[in-house]
Short mmCIF file of C-alpha atoms in Angstrom, two decimals:
data_model
loop_
_atom_site.label_atom_id
_atom_site.label_comp_id
_atom_site.label_asym_id
_atom_site.label_seq_id
_atom_site.Cartn_x
_atom_site.Cartn_y
_atom_site.Cartn_z
CA MET A 260 0.00 0.00 0.00
CA LYS A 261 1.35 3.40 -1.03
CA ILE A 262 0.25 6.80 0.27
CA PHE A 263 0.45 9.64 -2.23
CA ALA A 264 -0.32 13.25 -1.43
CA VAL A 265 -0.67 16.45 -3.42
CA GLY A 266 0.82 19.73 -2.28
CA MET A 267 -0.45 23.21 -3.13
CA ASN A 268 -3.63 22.09 -4.89
CA TYR A 269 -5.92 24.91 -3.69
CA MET A 270 -5.26 28.51 -4.66
CA GLN A 271 -6.38 30.07 -1.37
CA HIS A 272 -4.05 27.78 0.60
CA ASN A 273 -1.18 28.61 -1.76
CA LYS A 274 -1.53 32.32 -0.98
CA THR A 275 -0.55 31.57 2.62
CA LEU A 276 2.70 29.85 1.61
CA PRO A 277 6.09 31.43 0.92
CA GLY A 278 6.72 31.90 -2.79
CA SER A 279 3.07 31.18 -3.55
CA PHE A 280 1.72 30.70 -7.05
CA SER A 281 -1.65 30.14 -8.69
CA LYS A 282 -1.05 26.77 -10.37
CA SER A 283 1.91 24.58 -11.17
CA GLU A 284 2.21 22.95 -14.59
CA ALA A 285 2.04 19.52 -12.97
CA PRO A 286 0.73 18.34 -9.58
CA VAL A 287 3.19 18.59 -6.69
CA ILE A 288 3.45 15.02 -5.39
CA PHE A 289 4.98 13.62 -2.24
CA THR A 290 4.61 10.30 -0.42
CA LYS A 291 4.13 9.11 3.14
CA CYS A 292 5.41 5.81 4.55
CA ASP A 293 2.96 3.11 5.60
CA THR A 294 3.45 3.78 9.32
CA ALA A 295 2.01 7.26 8.76
CA LEU A 296 -1.45 5.73 8.30
CA LEU A 297 -3.83 6.40 11.20
CA LYS A 298 -7.28 4.81 10.92
CA ASP A 299 -10.16 3.11 12.77
CA GLY A 300 -10.50 6.00 15.21
CA LYS A 301 -7.14 5.38 16.85
CA PRO A 302 -5.68 8.39 18.68
CA PHE A 303 -3.05 10.64 17.17
CA PHE A 304 -0.05 10.90 19.48
CA ILE A 305 1.41 14.34 18.91
CA PRO A 306 5.21 14.03 18.54
CA ASP A 307 6.64 16.48 21.04
CA HIS A 308 10.02 16.71 19.31
CA LEU A 309 8.72 18.10 15.98
CA GLY A 310 7.37 21.47 17.09
CA SER A 311 3.94 22.69 16.00
CA ILE A 312 1.83 20.01 14.27
CA GLU A 313 -0.90 21.36 11.99
CA TYR A 314 -3.93 19.68 10.44
CA GLU A 315 -4.54 19.78 6.70
CA THR A 316 -7.99 18.37 5.94
CA GLU A 317 -8.22 16.66 2.57
CA LEU A 318 -10.36 14.55 0.30
CA VAL A 319 -8.86 11.05 -0.04
CA VAL A 320 -9.59 8.60 -2.85
CA ARG A 321 -8.92 4.86 -2.84
CA ILE A 322 -7.30 3.15 -5.81
CA CYS A 323 -9.26 0.03 -6.78
CA LYS A 324 -7.18 -1.71 -9.45
CA LEU A 325 -3.74 -2.06 -10.98
CA GLY A 326 -2.78 0.74 -13.35
CA LYS A 327 0.24 2.23 -15.11
CA THR A 328 0.45 5.25 -17.46
CA ILE A 329 -3.31 5.76 -17.23
CA PRO A 330 -4.85 8.28 -19.68
CA VAL A 331 -6.84 11.05 -17.95
CA ARG A 332 -10.01 9.97 -19.75
CA PHE A 333 -9.82 6.54 -18.12
CA ALA A 334 -8.57 7.61 -14.68
CA SER A 335 -12.00 7.48 -13.02
CA ARG A 336 -12.02 3.70 -13.52
CA TYR A 337 -9.11 3.33 -11.11
CA TYR A 338 -10.66 4.63 -7.87
CA ASP A 339 -13.89 3.53 -6.24
CA ALA A 340 -14.36 5.35 -2.93
CA VAL A 341 -13.71 8.65 -1.19
CA THR A 342 -13.32 9.87 2.37
CA VAL A 343 -11.81 12.66 4.45
CA GLY A 344 -8.28 12.46 5.77
CA ILE A 345 -5.79 14.68 7.55
CA ASP A 346 -2.28 15.32 6.30
CA PHE A 347 -0.59 16.23 9.58
CA THR A 348 2.37 18.53 9.03
CA ALA A 349 5.25 19.54 11.27
CA ARG A 350 5.01 23.16 10.15
CA GLU A 351 8.19 24.60 11.62
CA LEU A 352 10.22 21.70 10.29
CA GLN A 353 8.57 22.12 6.89
CA SER A 354 9.59 25.77 6.81
CA ARG A 355 13.22 24.86 7.52
CA LEU A 356 13.19 22.15 4.84
CA ARG A 357 11.66 24.54 2.31
CA LYS A 358 14.34 27.14 2.92
CA GLN A 359 17.03 24.52 2.34
CA GLY A 360 15.33 23.08 -0.73
CA LEU A 361 15.07 19.68 0.94
CA PRO A 362 12.38 16.96 0.62
CA TRP A 363 9.29 17.00 2.86
CA ASP A 364 9.48 13.39 4.11
CA LEU A 365 10.37 14.25 7.71
CA CYS A 366 7.66 16.89 8.16
CA LYS A 367 4.89 14.99 6.34
CA GLY A 368 5.60 11.27 6.67
CA PHE A 369 6.14 10.68 10.38
CA ASP A 370 4.13 8.04 12.27
CA GLY A 371 0.41 8.87 12.38
CA ALA A 372 0.68 11.75 9.92
CA ALA A 373 -1.96 10.36 7.54
CA ALA A 374 -5.29 10.16 9.38
CA LEU A 375 -7.92 8.33 7.33
CA GLY A 376 -11.70 8.26 7.61
CA THR A 377 -14.23 5.61 6.60
CA PHE A 378 -14.59 5.30 2.84
CA VAL A 379 -17.84 6.05 1.03
CA PRO A 380 -18.37 4.28 -2.32
CA LEU A 381 -18.48 6.70 -5.25
CA ASP A 382 -21.91 5.46 -6.27
CA LYS A 383 -23.30 6.54 -2.88
CA ILE A 384 -22.25 10.18 -3.07
CA LYS A 385 -21.97 13.19 -5.38
CA PRO A 386 -19.36 13.31 -8.16
CA VAL A 387 -15.85 13.48 -6.74
CA GLN A 388 -15.26 17.04 -8.05
CA ASN A 389 -18.48 18.29 -6.45
CA LEU A 390 -17.91 17.43 -2.79
CA ARG A 391 -17.78 19.63 0.27
CA PHE A 392 -15.87 18.55 3.34
CA HIS A 393 -14.96 20.05 6.69
CA LEU A 394 -13.13 19.45 9.95
CA ASP A 395 -14.47 20.16 13.42
CA ILE A 396 -12.21 20.38 16.48
CA ASN A 397 -13.92 20.23 19.85
CA GLY A 398 -17.27 20.87 18.18
CA THR A 399 -16.21 23.94 16.17
CA THR A 400 -15.66 23.93 12.40
CA VAL A 401 -12.06 24.96 11.73
CA GLN A 402 -11.52 24.09 8.06
CA GLU A 403 -13.80 23.75 5.04
CA GLY A 404 -13.15 22.73 1.45
CA TYR A 405 -14.84 22.11 -1.87
CA SER A 406 -13.27 19.64 -4.29
CA GLY A 407 -14.35 21.73 -7.28
CA ASP A 408 -11.73 24.29 -6.24
CA MET A 409 -8.81 21.92 -6.84
CA LEU A 410 -6.21 23.28 -9.23
CA HIS A 411 -5.49 19.74 -10.44
CA GLN A 412 -8.53 17.46 -10.48
CA VAL A 413 -8.53 13.88 -9.24
CA ASP A 414 -8.44 12.25 -12.69
CA GLU A 415 -5.50 14.41 -13.70
CA ILE A 416 -3.61 13.52 -10.51
CA VAL A 417 -4.24 9.78 -10.87
CA SER A 418 -3.03 9.89 -14.46
CA TYR A 419 0.06 11.92 -13.56
CA ILE A 420 1.12 9.68 -10.65
CA SER A 421 0.68 6.56 -12.80
CA ARG A 422 3.39 7.80 -15.15
CA TYR A 423 5.94 7.32 -12.37
CA PHE A 424 4.45 4.67 -10.06
CA THR A 425 2.37 1.59 -10.75
CA LEU A 426 -0.90 2.07 -8.87
CA ARG A 427 -2.21 -0.92 -6.96
CA THR A 428 -5.47 -1.78 -5.23
CA GLY A 429 -5.58 -0.10 -1.83
CA ASP A 430 -3.19 2.75 -2.62
CA LEU A 431 -4.36 6.09 -1.22
CA LEU A 432 -4.35 9.56 -2.71
CA TYR A 433 -4.59 12.63 -0.47
CA THR A 434 -5.69 15.35 -2.87
CA GLY A 435 -4.54 18.55 -1.15
CA CYS A 436 -5.96 20.90 1.46
CA PRO A 437 -7.82 24.22 1.29
CA THR A 438 -6.94 27.25 3.38
CA GLY A 439 -7.49 27.29 7.13
CA CYS A 440 -4.78 25.01 8.55
CA GLY A 441 -3.98 25.23 12.23
CA PRO A 442 -2.28 23.46 15.15
CA VAL A 443 -3.59 20.49 17.11
CA ARG A 444 -3.16 20.10 20.85
CA ILE A 445 -3.37 17.30 23.39
CA ASN A 446 -7.00 16.36 24.18
CA ASP A 447 -8.38 17.87 20.96
CA HIS A 448 -11.32 15.89 19.53
CA LEU A 449 -11.31 15.86 15.71
CA GLU A 450 -14.29 15.06 13.47
CA GLY A 451 -14.15 15.03 9.67
CA TYR A 452 -17.23 15.36 7.48
CA LEU A 453 -17.84 14.47 3.84
CA GLU A 454 -20.85 16.53 2.85
CA GLU A 455 -23.00 16.04 6.00
CA GLN A 456 -21.71 12.54 6.80
CA LYS A 457 -19.19 12.12 9.60
CA VAL A 458 -16.49 9.80 8.30
CA LEU A 459 -13.56 10.59 10.60
CA GLU A 460 -13.30 10.87 14.38
CA PHE A 461 -10.39 10.55 16.83
CA ASN A 462 -8.60 12.24 19.70
CA CYS A 463 -5.15 13.79 20.05
CA LYS A 464 -2.99 12.49 22.87
#
């Protein structure tokens, strides 16, 4: 199982980043290791040695069959379900890595950094590019997104990744986060919603 993620895929979020831009020619892709996966409502243990840890709430799609060099027009055949996930980011470490032009693995791929909700089959929900999602912390909505605002749409991302990596059943794609990121703290209770359906819930420890 591979975990792929897309950076800088929402314009409003990009405006908050150093050296921001409206849209890159190709999706910005990074990966997380398998131990980053956090699911089934298990708690997120905040690593105290990485500084501020921020949530980035994202739409996540699940790859459903083997694929390589997939044309965009066929990409929708290669994923079958969607949920909400959180791309936890060690923000201060990310800033240092950015300044040095170094990879993001350490600030994005640490244990527990890929929280994953319960998947909803695509045939049970709106089209993937017409979905609203949000994150509540301690009962208050802190981040909202709409998949139609993505700079690179899901089919385009799936096709692009498949040029470099063979996609396999069960691989995950975190599609990028909108604006509104912020820190998590011990005892925070997080709830992620896809449209009005709660698909993600866990505590920070």
